[in-house]
mmCIF file of C-alpha atoms in Angstrom:
data_model
loop_
_atom_site.group_PDB
_atom_site.id
_atom_site.type_symbol
_atom_site.label_atom_id
_atom_site.label_comp_id
_atom_site.label_asym_id
_atom_site.label_seq_id
_atom_site.Cartn_x
_atom_site.Cartn_y
_atom_site.Cartn_z
ATOM 1 C CA UNK A 168 0.000 0.000 0.000
ATOM 2 C CA UNK A 169 1.212 3.515 -0.782
ATOM 3 C CA UNK A 170 1.555 5.840 2.125
ATOM 4 C CA UNK A 171 3.598 7.739 4.664
ATOM 5 C CA UNK A 172 5.067 6.063 7.705
ATOM 6 C CA UNK A 173 6.126 7.865 10.847
ATOM 7 C CA UNK A 174 7.663 5.954 13.660
ATOM 8 C CA UNK A 175 7.344 5.656 16.509
ATOM 9 C CA UNK A 176 3.850 6.947 17.333
ATOM 10 C CA UNK A 177 4.954 7.977 20.841
ATOM 11 C CA UNK A 178 8.472 8.966 21.823
ATOM 12 C CA UNK A 179 9.854 9.889 25.215
ATOM 13 C CA UNK A 180 13.223 11.528 25.856
ATOM 14 C CA UNK A 181 15.129 13.196 28.606
ATOM 15 C CA UNK A 182 15.939 16.859 28.321
ATOM 16 C CA UNK A 183 19.318 17.469 26.709
ATOM 17 C CA UNK A 184 19.168 14.487 24.380
ATOM 18 C CA UNK A 185 18.890 14.707 20.625
ATOM 19 C CA UNK A 186 16.140 12.600 19.085
ATOM 20 C CA UNK A 187 15.414 11.680 15.474
ATOM 21 C CA UNK A 188 11.897 11.254 14.114
ATOM 22 C CA UNK A 189 11.458 9.027 11.105
ATOM 23 C CA UNK A 190 9.385 9.797 8.000
ATOM 24 C CA UNK A 191 9.269 7.370 5.063
ATOM 25 C CA UNK A 192 7.059 7.525 1.978
ATOM 26 C CA UNK A 193 6.451 5.233 -0.980
ATOM 27 C CA UNK A 194 4.197 7.607 -2.892
ATOM 28 C CA UNK A 195 7.066 8.722 -5.129
ATOM 29 C CA UNK A 196 6.368 12.328 -4.157
ATOM 30 C CA UNK A 197 9.125 14.865 -4.665
ATOM 31 C CA UNK A 198 8.341 17.239 -1.819
ATOM 32 C CA UNK A 199 8.374 16.448 1.878
ATOM 33 C CA UNK A 200 7.559 18.600 4.910
ATOM 34 C CA UNK A 201 7.806 18.598 8.676
ATOM 35 C CA UNK A 202 5.201 20.372 10.791
ATOM 36 C CA UNK A 203 4.862 20.889 14.498
ATOM 37 C CA UNK A 204 1.465 21.057 16.214
ATOM 38 C CA UNK A 205 0.932 22.348 19.745
ATOM 39 C CA UNK A 206 -2.365 22.081 21.670
ATOM 40 C CA UNK A 207 -4.971 24.536 20.429
ATOM 41 C CA UNK A 208 -2.850 25.603 17.500
ATOM 42 C CA UNK A 209 -2.587 24.882 13.833
ATOM 43 C CA UNK A 210 0.411 23.394 12.109
ATOM 44 C CA UNK A 211 3.667 25.309 11.840
ATOM 45 C CA UNK A 212 6.267 24.474 9.211
ATOM 46 C CA UNK A 213 9.687 23.391 10.469
ATOM 47 C CA UNK A 214 11.516 22.315 7.295
ATOM 48 C CA UNK A 215 10.651 21.309 3.774
ATOM 49 C CA UNK A 216 12.443 19.621 0.897
ATOM 50 C CA UNK A 217 11.487 19.793 -2.752
ATOM 51 C CA UNK A 218 14.173 17.448 -4.082
ATOM 52 C CA UNK A 219 16.813 15.065 -2.817
ATOM 53 C CA UNK A 220 19.844 16.694 -1.183
ATOM 54 C CA UNK A 221 18.042 20.016 -0.841
ATOM 55 C CA UNK A 222 15.935 21.413 1.991
ATOM 56 C CA UNK A 223 14.795 24.793 3.266
ATOM 57 C CA UNK A 224 13.966 26.239 6.670
ATOM 58 C CA UNK A 225 10.363 26.889 7.507
ATOM 59 C CA UNK A 226 8.946 29.265 10.110
ATOM 60 C CA UNK A 227 10.312 27.533 13.213
ATOM 61 C CA UNK A 228 13.525 25.762 12.173
ATOM 62 C CA UNK A 229 15.625 26.751 15.195
ATOM 63 C CA UNK A 230 16.655 23.722 17.232
ATOM 64 C CA UNK A 231 15.818 21.262 14.443
ATOM 65 C CA UNK A 232 17.816 19.663 11.629
ATOM 66 C CA UNK A 233 16.888 17.472 8.660
ATOM 67 C CA UNK A 234 18.468 15.491 5.844
ATOM 68 C CA UNK A 235 17.183 14.290 2.487
ATOM 69 C CA UNK A 236 19.593 11.692 1.178
ATOM 70 C CA UNK A 237 16.874 9.576 -0.421
ATOM 71 C CA UNK A 238 13.613 10.534 -2.065
ATOM 72 C CA UNK A 239 11.705 8.232 0.263
ATOM 73 C CA UNK A 240 13.106 9.501 3.556
ATOM 74 C CA UNK A 241 13.118 12.834 5.402
ATOM 75 C CA UNK A 242 14.198 12.366 9.032
ATOM 76 C CA UNK A 243 13.878 15.195 11.537
ATOM 77 C CA UNK A 244 16.311 15.599 14.431
ATOM 78 C CA UNK A 245 15.128 17.520 17.454
ATOM 79 C CA UNK A 246 18.284 18.826 19.079
ATOM 80 C CA UNK A 247 18.913 19.851 22.656
ATOM 81 C CA UNK A 248 18.862 23.457 21.426
ATOM 82 C CA UNK A 249 15.093 23.275 20.900
ATOM 83 C CA UNK A 250 13.628 25.007 23.971
ATOM 84 C CA UNK A 251 10.193 23.386 23.994
ATOM 85 C CA UNK A 252 10.387 20.132 22.025
ATOM 86 C CA UNK A 253 7.296 18.463 23.472
ATOM 87 C CA UNK A 254 4.739 18.515 20.663
ATOM 88 C CA UNK A 255 2.997 16.500 17.968
ATOM 89 C CA UNK A 256 5.095 16.219 14.806
ATOM 90 C CA UNK A 257 3.565 15.603 11.404
ATOM 91 C CA UNK A 258 5.345 14.692 8.195
ATOM 92 C CA UNK A 259 3.710 15.428 4.840
ATOM 93 C CA UNK A 260 4.442 14.937 1.160
ATOM 94 C CA UNK A 261 3.191 16.427 -2.055
ATOM 95 C CA UNK A 262 3.639 15.876 -5.749
ATOM 96 C CA UNK A 263 5.730 18.730 -7.002
ATOM 97 C CA UNK A 264 3.654 21.412 -8.697
ATOM 98 C CA UNK A 265 0.381 20.298 -7.191
ATOM 99 C CA UNK A 266 -1.159 21.562 -4.041
ATOM 100 C CA UNK A 267 -2.521 18.760 -1.937
ATOM 101 C CA UNK A 268 -0.348 17.568 0.927
ATOM 102 C CA UNK A 269 -0.636 14.026 2.230
ATOM 103 C CA UNK A 270 0.087 13.536 5.911
ATOM 104 C CA UNK A 271 1.554 10.733 7.939
ATOM 105 C CA UNK A 272 0.033 9.552 11.228
ATOM 106 C CA UNK A 273 2.343 11.748 13.334
ATOM 107 C CA UNK A 274 4.737 11.245 16.248
ATOM 108 C CA UNK A 275 3.952 12.567 19.695
ATOM 109 C CA UNK A 276 7.227 13.578 21.362
ATOM 110 C CA UNK A 277 7.434 14.137 25.098
ATOM 111 C CA UNK A 278 10.616 15.525 26.619
ATOM 112 C CA UNK A 279 10.981 15.601 30.403
ATOM 113 C CA UNK B 242 -1.992 39.860 10.868
ATOM 114 C CA UNK B 243 -3.312 36.329 10.795
ATOM 115 C CA UNK B 244 -3.397 34.871 7.308
ATOM 116 C CA UNK B 245 -6.032 32.298 8.228
ATOM 117 C CA UNK B 246 -8.659 32.956 10.888
ATOM 118 C CA UNK B 247 -11.030 30.385 12.299
ATOM 119 C CA UNK B 248 -13.185 32.130 14.878
ATOM 120 C CA UNK B 249 -15.078 29.090 16.167
ATOM 121 C CA UNK B 250 -12.952 27.094 18.638
ATOM 122 C CA UNK B 251 -15.771 24.576 19.036
ATOM 123 C CA UNK B 252 -19.077 23.702 17.407
ATOM 124 C CA UNK B 253 -21.893 21.273 18.124
ATOM 125 C CA UNK B 254 -24.241 19.838 15.515
ATOM 126 C CA UNK B 255 -27.059 17.350 15.674
ATOM 127 C CA UNK B 256 -26.574 14.163 13.698
ATOM 128 C CA UNK B 257 -28.019 14.415 10.148
ATOM 129 C CA UNK B 258 -28.029 18.224 10.276
ATOM 130 C CA UNK B 259 -25.787 20.500 8.183
ATOM 131 C CA UNK B 260 -23.049 22.591 9.755
ATOM 132 C CA UNK B 261 -20.890 25.482 8.529
ATOM 133 C CA UNK B 262 -17.347 26.002 9.759
ATOM 134 C CA UNK B 263 -16.022 29.504 9.211
ATOM 135 C CA UNK B 264 -12.708 30.502 7.681
ATOM 136 C CA UNK B 265 -11.474 33.914 6.593
ATOM 137 C CA UNK B 266 -8.141 34.571 4.965
ATOM 138 C CA UNK B 267 -5.828 37.427 4.162
ATOM 139 C CA UNK B 268 -3.561 37.608 1.128
ATOM 140 C CA UNK B 269 -2.519 40.103 -1.495
ATOM 141 C CA UNK B 270 -1.439 37.414 -3.939
ATOM 142 C CA UNK B 271 -3.952 37.020 -6.792
ATOM 143 C CA UNK B 272 -3.118 33.327 -7.072
ATOM 144 C CA UNK B 273 -3.879 31.256 -4.009
ATOM 145 C CA UNK B 274 -5.694 28.155 -2.906
ATOM 146 C CA UNK B 275 -7.717 27.171 0.116
ATOM 147 C CA UNK B 276 -7.872 23.757 1.751
ATOM 148 C CA UNK B 277 -9.811 22.088 4.479
ATOM 149 C CA UNK B 278 -8.364 19.222 6.480
ATOM 150 C CA UNK B 279 -9.957 16.983 9.094
ATOM 151 C CA UNK B 280 -7.966 15.757 12.084
ATOM 152 C CA UNK B 281 -9.603 12.940 14.084
ATOM 153 C CA UNK B 282 -8.422 12.148 17.595
ATOM 154 C CA UNK B 283 -5.895 9.715 16.082
ATOM 155 C CA UNK B 284 -3.948 12.749 14.883
ATOM 156 C CA UNK B 285 -3.505 12.280 11.169
ATOM 157 C CA UNK B 286 -4.588 15.071 8.837
ATOM 158 C CA UNK B 287 -7.108 14.078 6.175
ATOM 159 C CA UNK B 288 -7.525 16.250 3.083
ATOM 160 C CA UNK B 289 -11.170 17.145 2.450
ATOM 161 C CA UNK B 290 -11.505 19.791 -0.232
ATOM 162 C CA UNK B 291 -9.602 22.400 -2.244
ATOM 163 C CA UNK B 292 -10.638 25.704 -3.870
ATOM 164 C CA UNK B 293 -8.393 27.680 -6.191
ATOM 165 C CA UNK B 294 -8.657 31.457 -6.350
ATOM 166 C CA UNK B 295 -9.492 31.357 -10.041
ATOM 167 C CA UNK B 296 -12.049 28.573 -9.797
ATOM 168 C CA UNK B 297 -15.413 29.835 -10.982
ATOM 169 C CA UNK B 298 -17.527 27.355 -9.055
ATOM 170 C CA UNK B 299 -17.514 26.377 -5.413
ATOM 171 C CA UNK B 300 -15.723 23.098 -4.767
ATOM 172 C CA UNK B 301 -17.708 20.064 -3.674
ATOM 173 C CA UNK B 302 -16.609 16.619 -2.531
ATOM 174 C CA UNK B 303 -19.407 14.336 -1.463
ATOM 175 C CA UNK B 304 -20.947 15.777 1.711
ATOM 176 C CA UNK B 305 -18.361 18.564 1.829
ATOM 177 C CA UNK B 306 -18.712 21.844 0.007
ATOM 178 C CA UNK B 307 -16.699 25.022 0.200
ATOM 179 C CA UNK B 308 -18.628 28.296 0.234
ATOM 180 C CA UNK B 309 -16.054 30.557 -1.428
ATOM 181 C CA UNK B 310 -16.789 34.293 -1.231
ATOM 182 C CA UNK B 311 -13.766 35.977 -2.766
ATOM 183 C CA UNK B 312 -14.781 39.570 -2.072
ATOM 184 C CA UNK B 313 -15.314 38.783 1.596
ATOM 185 C CA UNK B 314 -12.171 36.605 1.698
ATOM 186 C CA UNK B 315 -14.050 33.755 3.239
ATOM 187 C CA UNK B 316 -13.917 30.028 2.543
ATOM 188 C CA UNK B 317 -16.405 28.320 4.798
ATOM 189 C CA UNK B 318 -16.738 24.542 4.905
ATOM 190 C CA UNK B 319 -20.244 23.133 4.795
ATOM 191 C CA UNK B 320 -20.800 19.561 5.927
ATOM 192 C CA UNK B 321 -24.225 18.214 5.012
ATOM 193 C CA UNK B 322 -26.003 15.377 6.808
ATOM 194 C CA UNK B 323 -23.532 15.225 9.708
ATOM 195 C CA UNK B 324 -22.436 11.825 10.938
ATOM 196 C CA UNK B 325 -20.949 10.778 14.271
ATOM 197 C CA UNK B 326 -17.683 10.078 12.478
ATOM 198 C CA UNK B 327 -17.461 13.743 11.523
ATOM 199 C CA UNK B 328 -16.508 14.618 15.105
ATOM 200 C CA UNK B 329 -12.952 15.938 14.787
ATOM 201 C CA UNK B 330 -10.810 19.049 14.498
ATOM 202 C CA UNK B 331 -11.121 20.877 11.213
ATOM 203 C CA UNK B 332 -8.386 23.094 9.832
ATOM 204 C CA UNK B 333 -8.579 25.689 7.108
ATOM 205 C CA UNK B 334 -5.330 26.326 5.225
ATOM 206 C CA UNK B 335 -4.083 28.539 2.412
ATOM 207 C CA UNK B 336 -1.279 28.323 -0.109
ATOM 208 C CA UNK B 337 -0.021 31.457 -1.829
ATOM 209 C CA UNK B 338 1.854 31.873 -5.056
ATOM 210 C CA UNK B 339 1.857 30.301 -8.465
ATOM 211 C CA UNK B 340 5.342 28.957 -9.056
ATOM 212 C CA UNK B 341 7.989 27.250 -7.054
ATOM 213 C CA UNK B 342 7.441 26.263 -3.468
ATOM 214 C CA UNK B 343 4.057 27.255 -2.207
ATOM 215 C CA UNK B 344 3.918 27.607 1.533
ATOM 216 C CA UNK B 345 0.765 26.432 3.235
ATOM 217 C CA UNK B 346 -0.479 28.362 6.289
ATOM 218 C CA UNK B 347 -2.918 26.712 8.684
ATOM 219 C CA UNK B 348 -5.577 28.190 10.918
ATOM 220 C CA UNK B 349 -6.001 27.245 14.578
ATOM 221 C CA UNK B 350 -8.847 24.864 13.915
ATOM 222 C CA UNK B 351 -12.456 24.260 14.939
ATOM 223 C CA UNK B 352 -13.455 21.289 17.063
ATOM 224 C CA UNK B 353 -16.696 19.811 15.757
ATOM 225 C CA UNK B 354 -18.771 17.497 17.901
ATOM 226 C CA UNK B 355 -21.700 15.657 16.384
ATOM 227 C CA UNK B 356 -24.471 14.845 18.858
ATOM 228 C CA UNK B 357 -26.581 11.698 18.365
#
């Protein structure tokens, strides 16, 4: 089945540790995105990538890093520099030049 | 200024009734598009409907329709014949621009609860 996989669904970390969230897709979409969602708020863009080996900062990139070595994969690292990392993280993809974004099931990260 | 405004934090609707979720937007770009997404308690975002700024007719997808009033900069979602499974958060979103990367901005959402 075609789709977007994010693992794990729930992730717990201690403060000061880096953590990497996985996003894999087999839709053959060119563009991939990472969003953060906090309670009572909409989605805010962290990073996006339109092609392999290229990515751009979104609105809230500080404290995060990404890589895009393969078309299918766009992992997000939440570094210790991120002040408030506890949130729900959503990965999305889109076919280049079209508008609809397809979302993965999300990862809920809790940092204590 | 907020680019997408959803003024209804929560709404209730009786099962089988229609409901309208409000969305207003702000952009100076002549080319833009408006989306509605549904987010159930499981967390994933489900695409519902899309309206382009140059589309002449209001978009419809099954029980979903988008009431697009360009002059008022509003793009309300109408759900007809509500079902219990419609209970979820609903987000309005907008993309701006015609070429290259088109950033999508999301509103803060409306929580819809369908009452049996």
